[in-house]
CSV table of N, CA and C in Angstrom, one decimal:
chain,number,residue,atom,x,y,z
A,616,UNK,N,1.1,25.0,-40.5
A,616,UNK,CA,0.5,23.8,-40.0
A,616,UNK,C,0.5,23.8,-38.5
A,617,UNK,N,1.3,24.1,-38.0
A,617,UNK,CA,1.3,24.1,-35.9
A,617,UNK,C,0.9,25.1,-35.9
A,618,UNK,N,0.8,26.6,-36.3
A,618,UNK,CA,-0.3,27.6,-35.9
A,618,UNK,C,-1.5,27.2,-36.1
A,619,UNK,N,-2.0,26.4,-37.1
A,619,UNK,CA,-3.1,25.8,-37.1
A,619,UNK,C,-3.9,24.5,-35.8
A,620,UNK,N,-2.7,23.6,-36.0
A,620,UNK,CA,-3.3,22.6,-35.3
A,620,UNK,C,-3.1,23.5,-33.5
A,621,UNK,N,-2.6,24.2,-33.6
A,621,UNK,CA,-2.7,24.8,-32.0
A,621,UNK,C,-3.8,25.8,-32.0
A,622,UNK,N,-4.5,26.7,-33.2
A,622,UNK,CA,-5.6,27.2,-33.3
A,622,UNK,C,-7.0,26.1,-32.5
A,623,UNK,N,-6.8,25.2,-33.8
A,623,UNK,CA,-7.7,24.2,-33.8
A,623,UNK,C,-7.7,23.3,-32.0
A,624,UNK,N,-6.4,23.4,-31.7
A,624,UNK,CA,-6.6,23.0,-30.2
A,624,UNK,C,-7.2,23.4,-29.1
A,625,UNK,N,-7.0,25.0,-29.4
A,625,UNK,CA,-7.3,25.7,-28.0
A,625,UNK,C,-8.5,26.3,-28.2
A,626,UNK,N,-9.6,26.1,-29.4
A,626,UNK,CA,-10.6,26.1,-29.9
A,626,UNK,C,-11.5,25.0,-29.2
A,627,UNK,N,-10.9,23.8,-29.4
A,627,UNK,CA,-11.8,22.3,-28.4
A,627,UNK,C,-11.2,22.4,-27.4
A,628,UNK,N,-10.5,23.4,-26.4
A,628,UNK,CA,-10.0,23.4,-24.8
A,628,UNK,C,-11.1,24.2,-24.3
A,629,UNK,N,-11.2,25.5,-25.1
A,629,UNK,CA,-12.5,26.5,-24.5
A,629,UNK,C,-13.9,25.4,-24.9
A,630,UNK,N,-14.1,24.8,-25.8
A,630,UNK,CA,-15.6,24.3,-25.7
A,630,UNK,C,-15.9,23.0,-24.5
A,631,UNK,N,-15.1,22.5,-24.7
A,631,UNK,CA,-15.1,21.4,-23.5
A,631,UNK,C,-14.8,22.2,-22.1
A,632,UNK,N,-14.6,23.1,-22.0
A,632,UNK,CA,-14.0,24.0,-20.3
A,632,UNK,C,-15.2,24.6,-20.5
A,633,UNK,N,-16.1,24.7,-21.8
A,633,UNK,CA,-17.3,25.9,-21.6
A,633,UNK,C,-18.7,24.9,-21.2
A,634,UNK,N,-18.8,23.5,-21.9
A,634,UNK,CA,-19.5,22.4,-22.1
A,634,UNK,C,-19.4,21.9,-20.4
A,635,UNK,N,-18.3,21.8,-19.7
A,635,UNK,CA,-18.5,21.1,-18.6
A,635,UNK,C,-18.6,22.3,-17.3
A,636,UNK,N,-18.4,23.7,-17.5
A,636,UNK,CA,-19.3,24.4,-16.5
A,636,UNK,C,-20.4,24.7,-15.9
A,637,UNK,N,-21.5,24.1,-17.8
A,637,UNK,CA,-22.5,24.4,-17.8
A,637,UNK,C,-23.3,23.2,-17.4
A,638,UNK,N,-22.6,21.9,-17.3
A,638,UNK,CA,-23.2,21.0,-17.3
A,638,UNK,C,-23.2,20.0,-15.8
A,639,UNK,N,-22.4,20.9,-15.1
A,639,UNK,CA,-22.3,20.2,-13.7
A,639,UNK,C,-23.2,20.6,-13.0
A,640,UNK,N,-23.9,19.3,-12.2
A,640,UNK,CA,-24.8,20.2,-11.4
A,640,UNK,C,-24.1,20.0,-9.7
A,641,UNK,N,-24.8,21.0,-9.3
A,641,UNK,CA,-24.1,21.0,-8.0
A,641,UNK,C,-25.6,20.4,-6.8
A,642,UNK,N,-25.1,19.7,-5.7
A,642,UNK,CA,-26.3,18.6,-4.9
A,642,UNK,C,-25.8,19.8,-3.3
A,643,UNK,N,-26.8,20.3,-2.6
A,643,UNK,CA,-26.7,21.2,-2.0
A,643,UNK,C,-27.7,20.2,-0.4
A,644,UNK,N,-28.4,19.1,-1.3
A,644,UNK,CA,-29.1,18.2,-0.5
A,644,UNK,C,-28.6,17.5,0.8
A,645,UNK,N,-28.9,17.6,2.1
A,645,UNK,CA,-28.4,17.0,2.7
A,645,UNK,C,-28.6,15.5,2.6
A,646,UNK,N,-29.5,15.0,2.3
A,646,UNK,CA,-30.2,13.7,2.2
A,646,UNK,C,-29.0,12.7,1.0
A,647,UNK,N,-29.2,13.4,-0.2
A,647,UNK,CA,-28.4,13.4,-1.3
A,647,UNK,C,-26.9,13.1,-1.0
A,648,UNK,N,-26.1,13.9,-0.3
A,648,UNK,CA,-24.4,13.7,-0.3
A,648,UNK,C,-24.0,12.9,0.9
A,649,UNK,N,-24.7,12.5,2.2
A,649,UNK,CA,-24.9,12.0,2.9
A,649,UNK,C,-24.8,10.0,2.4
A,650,UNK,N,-24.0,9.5,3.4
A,650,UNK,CA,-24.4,7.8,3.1
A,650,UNK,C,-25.6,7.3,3.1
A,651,UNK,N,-26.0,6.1,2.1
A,651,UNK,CA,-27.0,5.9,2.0
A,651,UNK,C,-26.8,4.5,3.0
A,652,UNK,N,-27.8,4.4,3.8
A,652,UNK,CA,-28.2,3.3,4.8
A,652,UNK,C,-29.5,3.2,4.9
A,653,UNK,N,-30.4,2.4,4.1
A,653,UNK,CA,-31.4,1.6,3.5
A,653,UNK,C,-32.7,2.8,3.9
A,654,UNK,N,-32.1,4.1,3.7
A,654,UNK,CA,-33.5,5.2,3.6
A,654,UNK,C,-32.8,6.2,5.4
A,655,UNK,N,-32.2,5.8,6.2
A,655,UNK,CA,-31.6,5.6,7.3
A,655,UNK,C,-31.1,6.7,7.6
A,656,UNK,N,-30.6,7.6,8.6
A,656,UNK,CA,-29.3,8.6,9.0
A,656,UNK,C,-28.8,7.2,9.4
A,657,UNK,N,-27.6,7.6,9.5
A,657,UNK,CA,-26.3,6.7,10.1
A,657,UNK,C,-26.3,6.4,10.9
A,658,UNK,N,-26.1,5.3,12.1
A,658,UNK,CA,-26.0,5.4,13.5
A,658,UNK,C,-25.0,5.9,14.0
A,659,UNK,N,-23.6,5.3,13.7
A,659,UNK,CA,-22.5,5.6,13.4
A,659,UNK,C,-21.8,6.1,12.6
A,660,UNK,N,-20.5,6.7,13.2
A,660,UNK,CA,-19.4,7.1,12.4
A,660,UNK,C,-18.8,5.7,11.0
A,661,UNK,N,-19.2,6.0,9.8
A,661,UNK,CA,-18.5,4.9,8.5
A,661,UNK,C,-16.9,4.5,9.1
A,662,UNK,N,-16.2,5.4,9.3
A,662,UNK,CA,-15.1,4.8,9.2
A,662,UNK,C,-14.5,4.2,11.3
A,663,UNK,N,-13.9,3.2,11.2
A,663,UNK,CA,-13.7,2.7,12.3
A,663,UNK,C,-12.4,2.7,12.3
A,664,UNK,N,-11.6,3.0,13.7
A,664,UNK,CA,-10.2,3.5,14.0
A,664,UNK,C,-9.3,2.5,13.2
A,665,UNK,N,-8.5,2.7,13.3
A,665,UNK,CA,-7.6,1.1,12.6
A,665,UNK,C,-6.5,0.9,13.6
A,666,UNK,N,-6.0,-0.4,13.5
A,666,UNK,CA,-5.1,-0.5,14.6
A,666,UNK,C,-3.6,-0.4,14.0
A,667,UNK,N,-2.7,0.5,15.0
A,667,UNK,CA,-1.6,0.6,14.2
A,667,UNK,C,-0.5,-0.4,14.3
A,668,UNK,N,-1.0,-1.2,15.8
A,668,UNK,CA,-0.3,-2.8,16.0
A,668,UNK,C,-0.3,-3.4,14.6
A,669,UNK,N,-1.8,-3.8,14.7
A,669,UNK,CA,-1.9,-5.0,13.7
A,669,UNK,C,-1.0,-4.4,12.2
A,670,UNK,N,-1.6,-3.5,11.5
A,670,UNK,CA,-0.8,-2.7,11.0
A,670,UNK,C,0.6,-2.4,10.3
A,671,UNK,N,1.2,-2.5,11.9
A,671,UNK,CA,3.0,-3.2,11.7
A,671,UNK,C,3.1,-4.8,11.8
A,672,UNK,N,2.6,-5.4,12.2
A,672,UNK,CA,2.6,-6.8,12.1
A,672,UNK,C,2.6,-7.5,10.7
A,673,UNK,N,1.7,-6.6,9.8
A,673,UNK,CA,0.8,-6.9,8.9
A,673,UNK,C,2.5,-6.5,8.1
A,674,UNK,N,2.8,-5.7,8.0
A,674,UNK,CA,4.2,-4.9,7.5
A,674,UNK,C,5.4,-5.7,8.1
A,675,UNK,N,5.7,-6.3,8.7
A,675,UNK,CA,6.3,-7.1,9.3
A,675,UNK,C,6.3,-8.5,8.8
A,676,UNK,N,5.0,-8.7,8.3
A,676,UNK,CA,4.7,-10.1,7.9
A,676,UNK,C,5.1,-9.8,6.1
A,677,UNK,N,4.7,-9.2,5.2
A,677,UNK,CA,4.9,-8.8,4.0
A,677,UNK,C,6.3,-9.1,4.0
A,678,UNK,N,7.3,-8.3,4.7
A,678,UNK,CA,8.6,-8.1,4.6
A,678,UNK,C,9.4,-9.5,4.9
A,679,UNK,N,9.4,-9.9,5.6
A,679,UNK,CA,9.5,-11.6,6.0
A,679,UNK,C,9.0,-12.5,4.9
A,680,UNK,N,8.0,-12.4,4.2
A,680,UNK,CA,7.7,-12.9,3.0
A,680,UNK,C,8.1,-13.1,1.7
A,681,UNK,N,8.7,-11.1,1.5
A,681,UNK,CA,9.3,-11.2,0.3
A,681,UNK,C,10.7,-11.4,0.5
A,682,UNK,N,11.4,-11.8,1.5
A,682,UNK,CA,13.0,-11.8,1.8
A,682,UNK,C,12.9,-13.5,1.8
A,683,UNK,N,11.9,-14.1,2.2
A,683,UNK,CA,12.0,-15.7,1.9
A,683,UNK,C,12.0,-16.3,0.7
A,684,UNK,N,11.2,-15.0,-0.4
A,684,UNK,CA,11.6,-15.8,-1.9
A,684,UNK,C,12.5,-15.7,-1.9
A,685,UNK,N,13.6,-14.2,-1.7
A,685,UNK,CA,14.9,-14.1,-2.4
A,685,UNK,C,15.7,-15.5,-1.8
A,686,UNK,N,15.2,-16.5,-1.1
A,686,UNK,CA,15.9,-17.7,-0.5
A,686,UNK,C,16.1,-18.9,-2.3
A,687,UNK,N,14.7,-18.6,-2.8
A,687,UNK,CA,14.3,-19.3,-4.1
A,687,UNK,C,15.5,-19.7,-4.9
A,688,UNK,N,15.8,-18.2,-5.8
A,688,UNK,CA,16.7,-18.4,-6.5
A,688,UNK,C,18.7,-19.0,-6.2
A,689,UNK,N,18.7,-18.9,-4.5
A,689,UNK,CA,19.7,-19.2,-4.1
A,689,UNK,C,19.8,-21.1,-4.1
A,690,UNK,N,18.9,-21.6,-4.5
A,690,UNK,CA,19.2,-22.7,-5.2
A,690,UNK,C,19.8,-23.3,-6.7
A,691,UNK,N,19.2,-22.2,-7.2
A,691,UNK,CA,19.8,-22.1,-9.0
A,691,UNK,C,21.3,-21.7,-8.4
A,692,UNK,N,21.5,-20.5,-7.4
A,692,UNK,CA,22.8,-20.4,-7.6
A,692,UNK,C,23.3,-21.3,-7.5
A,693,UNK,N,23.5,-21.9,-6.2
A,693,UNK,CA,24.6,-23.3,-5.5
A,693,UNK,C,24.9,-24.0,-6.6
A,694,UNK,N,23.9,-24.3,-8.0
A,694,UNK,CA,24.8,-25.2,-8.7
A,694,UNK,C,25.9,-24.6,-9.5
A,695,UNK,N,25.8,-23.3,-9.6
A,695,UNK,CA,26.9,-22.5,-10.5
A,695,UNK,C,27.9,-21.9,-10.0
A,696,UNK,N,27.7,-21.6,-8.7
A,696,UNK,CA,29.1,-20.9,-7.8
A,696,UNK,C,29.6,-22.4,-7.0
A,697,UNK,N,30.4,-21.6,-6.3
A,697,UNK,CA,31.6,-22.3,-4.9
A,697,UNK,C,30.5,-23.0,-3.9
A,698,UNK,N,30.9,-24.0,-3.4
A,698,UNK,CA,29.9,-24.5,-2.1
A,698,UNK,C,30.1,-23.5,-1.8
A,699,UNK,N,31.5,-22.7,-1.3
A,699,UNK,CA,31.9,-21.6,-0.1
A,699,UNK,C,31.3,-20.4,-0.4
A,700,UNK,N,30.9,-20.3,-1.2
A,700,UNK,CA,30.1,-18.6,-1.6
A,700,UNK,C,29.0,-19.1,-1.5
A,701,UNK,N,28.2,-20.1,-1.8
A,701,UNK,CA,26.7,-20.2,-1.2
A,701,UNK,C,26.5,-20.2,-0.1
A,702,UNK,N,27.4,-21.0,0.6
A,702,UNK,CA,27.4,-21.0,2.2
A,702,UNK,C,27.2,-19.9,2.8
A,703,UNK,N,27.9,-19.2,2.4
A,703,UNK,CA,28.3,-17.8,2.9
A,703,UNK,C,27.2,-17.1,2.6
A,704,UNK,N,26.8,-17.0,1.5
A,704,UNK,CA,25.3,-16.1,0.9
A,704,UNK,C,24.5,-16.3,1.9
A,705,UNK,N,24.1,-17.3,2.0
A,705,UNK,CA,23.2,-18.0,2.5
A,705,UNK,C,23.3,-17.5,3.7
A,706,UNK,N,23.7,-17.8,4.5
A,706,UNK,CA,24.2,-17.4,6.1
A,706,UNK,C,24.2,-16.3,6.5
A,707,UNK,N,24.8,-15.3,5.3
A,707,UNK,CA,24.9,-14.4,5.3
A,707,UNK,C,23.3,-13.3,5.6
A,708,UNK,N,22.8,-13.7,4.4
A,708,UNK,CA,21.2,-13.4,4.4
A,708,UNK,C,20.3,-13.9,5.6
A,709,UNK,N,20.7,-15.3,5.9
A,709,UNK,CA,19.9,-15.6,7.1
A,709,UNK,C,20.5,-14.6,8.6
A,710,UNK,N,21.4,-14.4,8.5
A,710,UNK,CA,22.0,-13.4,9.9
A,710,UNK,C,20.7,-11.9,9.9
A,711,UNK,N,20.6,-11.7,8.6
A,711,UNK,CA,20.4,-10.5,8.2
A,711,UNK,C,19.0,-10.5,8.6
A,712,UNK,N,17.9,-11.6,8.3
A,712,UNK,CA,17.1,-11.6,8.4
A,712,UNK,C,17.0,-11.9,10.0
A,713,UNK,N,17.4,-12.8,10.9
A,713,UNK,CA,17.3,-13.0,12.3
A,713,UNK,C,18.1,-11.5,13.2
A,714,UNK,N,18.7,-10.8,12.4
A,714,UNK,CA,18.8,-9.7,13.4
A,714,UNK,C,17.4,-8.6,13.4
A,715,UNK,N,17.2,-8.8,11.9
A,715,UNK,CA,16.0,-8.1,12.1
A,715,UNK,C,15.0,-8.6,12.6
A,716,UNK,N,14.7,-9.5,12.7
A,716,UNK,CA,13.6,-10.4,13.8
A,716,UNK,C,14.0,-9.7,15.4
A,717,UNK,N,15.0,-10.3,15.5
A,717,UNK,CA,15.7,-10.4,16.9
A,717,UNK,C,15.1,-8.1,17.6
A,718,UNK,N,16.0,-7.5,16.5
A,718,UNK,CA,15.2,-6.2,16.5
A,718,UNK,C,14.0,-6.1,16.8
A,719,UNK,N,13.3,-6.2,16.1
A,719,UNK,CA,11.6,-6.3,16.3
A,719,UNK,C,11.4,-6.8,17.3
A,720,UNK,N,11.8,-8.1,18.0
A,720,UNK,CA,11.4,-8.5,19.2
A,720,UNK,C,11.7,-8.0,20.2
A,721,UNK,N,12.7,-6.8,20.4
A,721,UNK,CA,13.2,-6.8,21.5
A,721,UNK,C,12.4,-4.9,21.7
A,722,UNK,N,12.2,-4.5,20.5
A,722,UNK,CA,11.6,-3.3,20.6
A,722,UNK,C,9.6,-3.6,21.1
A,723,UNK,N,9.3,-4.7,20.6
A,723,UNK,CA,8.5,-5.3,21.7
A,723,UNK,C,7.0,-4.8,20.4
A,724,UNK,N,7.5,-5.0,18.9
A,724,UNK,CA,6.3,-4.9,18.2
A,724,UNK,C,5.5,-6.2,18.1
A,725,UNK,N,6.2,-7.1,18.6
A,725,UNK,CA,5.5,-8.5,18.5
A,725,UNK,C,4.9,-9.3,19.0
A,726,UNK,N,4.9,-8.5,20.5
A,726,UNK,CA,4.0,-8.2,21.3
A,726,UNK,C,2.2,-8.2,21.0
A,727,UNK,N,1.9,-8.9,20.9
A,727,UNK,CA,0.0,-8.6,20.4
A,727,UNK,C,-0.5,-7.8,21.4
A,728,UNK,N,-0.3,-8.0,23.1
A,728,UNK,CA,-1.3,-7.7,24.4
A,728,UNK,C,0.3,-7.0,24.8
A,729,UNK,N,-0.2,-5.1,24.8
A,729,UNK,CA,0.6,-4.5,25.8
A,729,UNK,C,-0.2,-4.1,26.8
């Protein structure tokens, strides 16, 4: 039965590997592979530089965002632990996040106009 169903496999591997050599066509057209702009050559280069500022900002902003939810559930905690361990959590996480701020600002990515 597996000598078979692996017959039977490699049977439909060659027809389909034989079916799609024969059936690709290849576009050799400049007109054809080229972007279409309303019948047009291009004026311009499609793709425009990107900025690697905004970039980190952009990455900077995400990261600040998802460290503010983990602030969320530290309210469910407070009713189940110690005042003194939320405090501490708390504080703790906030140090963590204002050093990294404090980092960033002083390496000068927050800077918009160098």
């Amino acid at each position: 039965m597996i000598i078979m169903t692996t017959i039977i496999s490699a049977i439909l591997i060659m027809l389909i590997s034989i079916l799609n050599l024969s059936s690709k066509k290849s576009f050799y057209d400049r007109e054809k592979t080229s972007p279409f702009e309303c019948g047009f050559d291009p004026k311009n280069f499609a793709r425009l530089p990107f900025s690697l500022h905004f970039f980190l900002i952009a990455l900077i902003f995400v990261i600040f965002d998802v460290e503010l939810t983990l602030f969320l559930p530290m309210i469910l905690i407070s009713n189940s632990s110690s005042p003194l361990y939320t405090f501490m959590s708390v504080n703790l996480f906030t140090m963590i996040l204002l050093l990294g701020l404090f980092h960033e600002w002083k390496q000068g990515t927050l800077n918009w106009v160098k």
